[in-house]
């Protein structure tokens, strides 16, 4: 006689269960690891036909827990029966590992055993245990189910084999049972043939004695809702049901109906199984009532070993990851619909250093985030003041209190608040400037500041010059040129702005094309102190309020166009604007986003933008080879001279000679006004 | 019958479809009609319209591709030898929640779904594509990224990730942009003269499921 082999339960956890556990842990349990009630459900086993082979695949023997698992008075889903269990959440993974699992398991087994021998009830036969550790920071949930079942000694055996229910019962009987189970699903029930004629009768297990009183053993049928769909293996609930029967209603054999037909069969083939089982020798157990049998039932993990399972719900629950996906999706839509060739990864991976966290810096940062840029670093030495928040969209009134927060760090924090996926930092740093001599006591601090700036520029791909003075742009212009970085420059006048990209260094620029200039190439004076002896309106950024966001957005879009151009930093400027349309020559210089101008000058008074291309100047105080080489050879000493000695840069670049030669000729030229005023 | 639905027609169509096809179970005489749906009002308002939903269980193929990650050995449990347990050879299961939601933009039903493994963790796009939910080869040429699947030459991703329009939860959906044309073309093949509007709406849904069924295997349910 073959031994009956039962199909164990497999846990099926719905995502809603983890949401419910998260809420319960945070709002109710907190640090408590008390055992609390939990509920789940199972339904009759299902199978599907495999498309390729045509064979039936049994879909497991599932016990499912969902979002309502911790609620009292749960209604099981249709065709399902509810089961209750004990839930215990541990506070640390160590406690979870070290927990006395055998004791927990045995306490449930004891409960089940007592329900049999003391209460003589079937209510707790399918009780289960669930232990968890919820790592709520990483949205990882470790869990382990146990479905305790008593081991019969000797084992249950089947007379012959399990056969289709249709071979034992007629269609009318089975249809009656189907309709009964559909209306009121119960885990276990009894069946006897009609006492008169017609339909069979159905009763609960608790009515066993009276219901079967005048029924011969060959006509007594014990049925259970069978979660297994395997043809030769009844589901797990039958084990404890048989333990119950052996103890409470001893018999030599039991006729068992494994009920698996949630719906009327399509072609008359009932899926339910029937078999007659007995214990090994066919004798009645005598000491069964007093001795609790051993119990088994820890669920194996996906590797088929005894051990806990883990659910990683970060992709679904971690708001940061959800935001990340959403940001990417939004940008990718651009690629799907308009620009299939757009290289978004290149934009997203461009590390941007923003020198200045004021009006321009705030708007530049926000537009960069819109493009999916993930590394944004601010440098600023000021604190947030009361005039800032209305014009600088990363600051709020609270940031101005108590002397104001440092702007760079405050802006970086705010970016993370807007989008946690961004990698933003702020550095409180003042950038030394030519014409602003360093007091000898501050030389060491300046040396450190310069080192910090050098390091920051090394660590980024694009440097934005967004400061509020002209001369503070000199050092980063030089460093950016020396290190071959993309340098973007934006400056504001009252109703005019300048946005430009600096050309590549002469020694690394591609041969042939015109090398594009930097901020200082058009100047024939070296940067000097422009802040001292100015009135307040000259020193502050007095500009039309909309100008900063226009200039900032233009600067970011110019960077993105440059990044999309195959030649990148060496992208040629478009030829001078020739009325309407782009010539063939212009198209050659375009990226997928269009042309990559060198400079844009915006005039708000006329609502007009002008594209300008300015060639590099070989005696420029910012980017000429002489200056860069001097910096590379002498390092900080050269910079110190530039900060302290008036005329040093002019002499180094040869600008002074040019100055002398051309002084007379230049006297009549009105060149100084517009460039100088753009900065303030 | 117009090419598209109004929102109230959608609701009528779904409810009628459920009434016709859930009550009888599958009758082998007719074509396959996915059943097991229920209508969810979900505090229905204009902003949160109702939708049709059901659950499904699918076996995973191939079995080994759904590793949940390696567990540390925290067992501490020994099990007595048990000859009365079947050697586990049941397939690894994946569960799917399926929703038919109205698309106000395209004015047609849209198929939304989530898929998760037995631990409740969501499946990745790669895992979803090899699952039996999709007919093999129906998506063979499409380009997959971690969050969307696009057919070559198509301006829209066929399958992508987005928030469920009613529940607001992350979900996968099949883009409804070509639904109306396909359904109307098929319905024109079998015009009926004087049938009730409800019958036409049900037929619209049946045809829609037929179109959807070209890509998605709708035979799995729980």
PDB file of C-alpha atoms in Angstrom, chain A residues 3-8 10-15 18 46 48-52 57-62 93 96-97 101-102 142-144 151 153 155-156 230 233 236 239 263 266 294-298 301-303 306-313 315-316 322 325 328-329 332-333 336-337, chain B residues 26-28 35 57-59 61 64 66-95 97 116-122 132 134-136 145 147-148 150 154-157 160-162 170 175 217 219-222:
ATOM      1  CA  UNK A   3       2.146   5.897   1.682  1.00  0.00           C
ATOM      2  CA  UNK A   4       0.043   9.029   1.335  1.00  0.00           C
ATOM      3  CA  UNK A   5       2.315  11.907   0.421  1.00  0.00           C
ATOM      4  CA  UNK A   6       0.880  15.298   1.196  1.00  0.00           C
ATOM      5  CA  UNK A   7       1.579  18.457  -0.780  1.00  0.00           C
ATOM      6  CA  UNK A   8       2.918  21.076   1.643  1.00  0.00           C
ATOM      7  CA  UNK A  10       3.543  27.237  -0.259  1.00  0.00           C
ATOM      8  CA  UNK A  11       3.246  30.745   1.037  1.00  0.00           C
ATOM      9  CA  UNK A  12       2.031  33.380  -1.369  1.00  0.00           C
ATOM     10  CA  UNK A  13       2.535  36.873  -0.023  1.00  0.00           C
ATOM     11  CA  UNK A  14       0.777  39.750  -1.707  1.00  0.00           C
ATOM     12  CA  UNK A  15       2.633  43.054  -1.850  1.00  0.00           C
ATOM     13  CA  UNK A  18       4.185  44.121   3.282  1.00  0.00           C
ATOM     14  CA  UNK A  46      -5.823  25.090  -9.579  1.00  0.00           C
ATOM     15  CA  UNK A  48      -3.404  25.165 -16.001  1.00  0.00           C
ATOM     16  CA  UNK A  49      -2.783  23.473 -19.274  1.00  0.00           C
ATOM     17  CA  UNK A  50       0.706  24.037 -20.582  1.00  0.00           C
ATOM     18  CA  UNK A  51       0.479  25.477 -24.071  1.00  0.00           C
ATOM     19  CA  UNK A  52       3.462  23.634 -25.446  1.00  0.00           C
ATOM     20  CA  UNK A  57       0.530  22.055 -14.463  1.00  0.00           C
ATOM     21  CA  UNK A  58      -0.544  22.158 -10.832  1.00  0.00           C
ATOM     22  CA  UNK A  59      -0.292  25.682  -9.492  1.00  0.00           C
ATOM     23  CA  UNK A  60       1.045  24.840  -6.078  1.00  0.00           C
ATOM     24  CA  UNK A  61      -0.717  24.457  -2.812  1.00  0.00           C
ATOM     25  CA  UNK A  62      -0.884  28.043  -1.732  1.00  0.00           C
ATOM     26  CA  UNK A  93      18.119  40.569  11.864  1.00  0.00           C
ATOM     27  CA  UNK A  96      15.423  37.058  13.871  1.00  0.00           C
ATOM     28  CA  UNK A  97      18.308  34.647  13.366  1.00  0.00           C
ATOM     29  CA  UNK A 101      12.194  28.854  16.320  1.00  0.00           C
ATOM     30  CA  UNK A 102      11.638  25.369  17.647  1.00  0.00           C
ATOM     31  CA  UNK A 142      12.885  38.515   5.792  1.00  0.00           C
ATOM     32  CA  UNK A 143      10.189  36.012   6.583  1.00  0.00           C
ATOM     33  CA  UNK A 144       9.567  32.412   7.367  1.00  0.00           C
ATOM     34  CA  UNK A 151       3.412  13.078  11.630  1.00  0.00           C
ATOM     35  CA  UNK A 153       3.204   6.806  13.033  1.00  0.00           C
ATOM     36  CA  UNK A 155       2.164   6.660   8.109  1.00  0.00           C
ATOM     37  CA  UNK A 156      -1.167   6.898   6.351  1.00  0.00           C
ATOM     38  CA  UNK A 230      -1.450  17.280  -7.815  1.00  0.00           C
ATOM     39  CA  UNK A 233      -1.081  14.161  -3.518  1.00  0.00           C
ATOM     40  CA  UNK A 236      -1.518  19.794   3.681  1.00  0.00           C
ATOM     41  CA  UNK A 239      -2.747  15.763   7.627  1.00  0.00           C
ATOM     42  CA  UNK A 263     -16.476  25.863 -10.590  1.00  0.00           C
ATOM     43  CA  UNK A 266     -16.476  22.617 -18.536  1.00  0.00           C
ATOM     44  CA  UNK A 294       5.863  15.019  16.326  1.00  0.00           C
ATOM     45  CA  UNK A 295       5.072  17.898  14.017  1.00  0.00           C
ATOM     46  CA  UNK A 296       6.733  19.115  10.829  1.00  0.00           C
ATOM     47  CA  UNK A 297       6.045  22.043   8.560  1.00  0.00           C
ATOM     48  CA  UNK A 298       8.689  24.763   8.241  1.00  0.00           C
ATOM     49  CA  UNK A 301      13.031  28.633   0.821  1.00  0.00           C
ATOM     50  CA  UNK A 302      13.377  29.044  -2.934  1.00  0.00           C
ATOM     51  CA  UNK A 303      16.613  27.099  -2.859  1.00  0.00           C
ATOM     52  CA  UNK A 306      15.023  24.980   5.375  1.00  0.00           C
ATOM     53  CA  UNK A 307      15.511  28.687   5.805  1.00  0.00           C
ATOM     54  CA  UNK A 308      13.811  32.036   5.614  1.00  0.00           C
ATOM     55  CA  UNK A 309      12.859  33.843   2.452  1.00  0.00           C
ATOM     56  CA  UNK A 310      13.409  37.457   1.599  1.00  0.00           C
ATOM     57  CA  UNK A 311      11.193  39.913  -0.244  1.00  0.00           C
ATOM     58  CA  UNK A 312      12.911  42.932  -1.799  1.00  0.00           C
ATOM     59  CA  UNK A 313      10.272  45.544  -2.330  1.00  0.00           C
ATOM     60  CA  UNK A 315      11.531  48.866  -6.582  1.00  0.00           C
ATOM     61  CA  UNK A 316       7.935  49.224  -5.497  1.00  0.00           C
ATOM     62  CA  UNK A 322      10.147  55.534  -7.725  1.00  0.00           C
ATOM     63  CA  UNK A 325      12.241  55.963 -12.463  1.00  0.00           C
ATOM     64  CA  UNK A 328      14.005  59.032 -16.286  1.00  0.00           C
ATOM     65  CA  UNK A 329      10.710  58.062 -17.845  1.00  0.00           C
ATOM     66  CA  UNK A 332      12.907  59.242 -22.208  1.00  0.00           C
ATOM     67  CA  UNK A 333       9.539  60.281 -23.546  1.00  0.00           C
ATOM     68  CA  UNK A 336      10.607  58.286 -27.964  1.00  0.00           C
ATOM     69  CA  UNK A 337       8.608  61.027 -29.491  1.00  0.00           C
TER      70      UNK A 337
ATOM     71  CA  UNK B  26     -16.416  28.821 -19.991  1.00  0.00           C
ATOM     72  CA  UNK B  27     -18.542  27.209 -22.578  1.00  0.00           C
ATOM     73  CA  UNK B  28     -16.384  25.352 -24.998  1.00  0.00           C
ATOM     74  CA  UNK B  35     -13.486  35.613 -17.051  1.00  0.00           C
ATOM     75  CA  UNK B  57      -1.539  32.844 -10.896  1.00  0.00           C
ATOM     76  CA  UNK B  58       1.028  31.762 -13.443  1.00  0.00           C
ATOM     77  CA  UNK B  59       3.761  29.149 -13.386  1.00  0.00           C
ATOM     78  CA  UNK B  61       9.211  29.410 -16.999  1.00  0.00           C
ATOM     79  CA  UNK B  64      15.404  28.918 -12.085  1.00  0.00           C
ATOM     80  CA  UNK B  66      13.429  33.875 -10.362  1.00  0.00           C
ATOM     81  CA  UNK B  67      16.019  33.643  -7.628  1.00  0.00           C
ATOM     82  CA  UNK B  68      14.988  35.845  -4.755  1.00  0.00           C
ATOM     83  CA  UNK B  69      18.615  36.307  -3.822  1.00  0.00           C
ATOM     84  CA  UNK B  70      20.775  34.303  -1.526  1.00  0.00           C
ATOM     85  CA  UNK B  71      19.637  33.901   2.026  1.00  0.00           C
ATOM     86  CA  UNK B  72      21.973  33.860   4.918  1.00  0.00           C
ATOM     87  CA  UNK B  73      21.915  30.689   6.896  1.00  0.00           C
ATOM     88  CA  UNK B  74      19.682  31.549   9.783  1.00  0.00           C
ATOM     89  CA  UNK B  75      17.930  28.229   9.839  1.00  0.00           C
ATOM     90  CA  UNK B  76      18.508  26.921  13.352  1.00  0.00           C
ATOM     91  CA  UNK B  77      15.781  24.426  12.657  1.00  0.00           C
ATOM     92  CA  UNK B  78      15.966  20.716  12.238  1.00  0.00           C
ATOM     93  CA  UNK B  79      13.164  18.733  10.772  1.00  0.00           C
ATOM     94  CA  UNK B  80      12.337  15.114  11.576  1.00  0.00           C
ATOM     95  CA  UNK B  81      12.442  12.769   8.614  1.00  0.00           C
ATOM     96  CA  UNK B  82       9.045  12.869   7.024  1.00  0.00           C
ATOM     97  CA  UNK B  83       8.151  10.298   4.417  1.00  0.00           C
ATOM     98  CA  UNK B  84       4.623  11.639   4.091  1.00  0.00           C
ATOM     99  CA  UNK B  85       5.536  14.784   2.225  1.00  0.00           C
ATOM    100  CA  UNK B  86       5.670  15.030  -1.518  1.00  0.00           C
ATOM    101  CA  UNK B  87       9.015  16.024  -2.943  1.00  0.00           C
ATOM    102  CA  UNK B  88       8.372  19.599  -3.987  1.00  0.00           C
ATOM    103  CA  UNK B  89       8.115  19.689  -7.739  1.00  0.00           C
ATOM    104  CA  UNK B  90       5.451  22.320  -8.106  1.00  0.00           C
ATOM    105  CA  UNK B  91       6.425  25.237 -10.310  1.00  0.00           C
ATOM    106  CA  UNK B  92       7.435  28.556  -8.838  1.00  0.00           C
ATOM    107  CA  UNK B  93       4.425  30.779  -9.022  1.00  0.00           C
ATOM    108  CA  UNK B  94       4.020  34.346 -10.017  1.00  0.00           C
ATOM    109  CA  UNK B  95       0.925  36.300  -9.236  1.00  0.00           C
ATOM    110  CA  UNK B  97      -3.208  41.596 -10.647  1.00  0.00           C
ATOM    111  CA  UNK B 116       5.035  39.751  -8.300  1.00  0.00           C
ATOM    112  CA  UNK B 117       6.622  36.561  -7.075  1.00  0.00           C
ATOM    113  CA  UNK B 118       5.553  34.477  -4.102  1.00  0.00           C
ATOM    114  CA  UNK B 119       7.395  36.809  -1.742  1.00  0.00           C
ATOM    115  CA  UNK B 120       5.352  39.767  -2.940  1.00  0.00           C
ATOM    116  CA  UNK B 121       8.323  41.401  -4.682  1.00  0.00           C
ATOM    117  CA  UNK B 122       7.671  42.913  -8.099  1.00  0.00           C
ATOM    118  CA  UNK B 132       3.812  32.983 -19.575  1.00  0.00           C
ATOM    119  CA  UNK B 134       3.130  37.103 -22.768  1.00  0.00           C
ATOM    120  CA  UNK B 135       2.916  34.865 -25.766  1.00  0.00           C
ATOM    121  CA  UNK B 136       6.382  33.833 -26.796  1.00  0.00           C
ATOM    122  CA  UNK B 145      14.987  48.921 -21.303  1.00  0.00           C
ATOM    123  CA  UNK B 147      11.196  50.248 -17.655  1.00  0.00           C
ATOM    124  CA  UNK B 148       9.715  49.965 -21.121  1.00  0.00           C
ATOM    125  CA  UNK B 150       9.272  49.547 -27.622  1.00  0.00           C
ATOM    126  CA  UNK B 154       6.967  52.735 -33.121  1.00  0.00           C
ATOM    127  CA  UNK B 155       6.800  56.150 -31.568  1.00  0.00           C
ATOM    128  CA  UNK B 156       5.263  54.775 -28.383  1.00  0.00           C
ATOM    129  CA  UNK B 157       6.517  52.092 -26.069  1.00  0.00           C
ATOM    130  CA  UNK B 160       5.724  50.652 -20.092  1.00  0.00           C
ATOM    131  CA  UNK B 161       5.562  51.536 -16.477  1.00  0.00           C
ATOM    132  CA  UNK B 162       3.279  54.167 -15.095  1.00  0.00           C
ATOM    133  CA  UNK B 170       3.109  51.696  -9.873  1.00  0.00           C
ATOM    134  CA  UNK B 175      -0.200  51.391 -24.613  1.00  0.00           C
ATOM    135  CA  UNK B 217      -2.131  35.159 -22.437  1.00  0.00           C
ATOM    136  CA  UNK B 219      -6.091  32.121 -19.846  1.00  0.00           C
ATOM    137  CA  UNK B 220      -4.398  32.255 -16.479  1.00  0.00           C
ATOM    138  CA  UNK B 221      -6.525  33.292 -13.570  1.00  0.00           C
ATOM    139  CA  UNK B 222      -6.976  32.341  -9.957  1.00  0.00           C
TER     140      UNK B 222
END
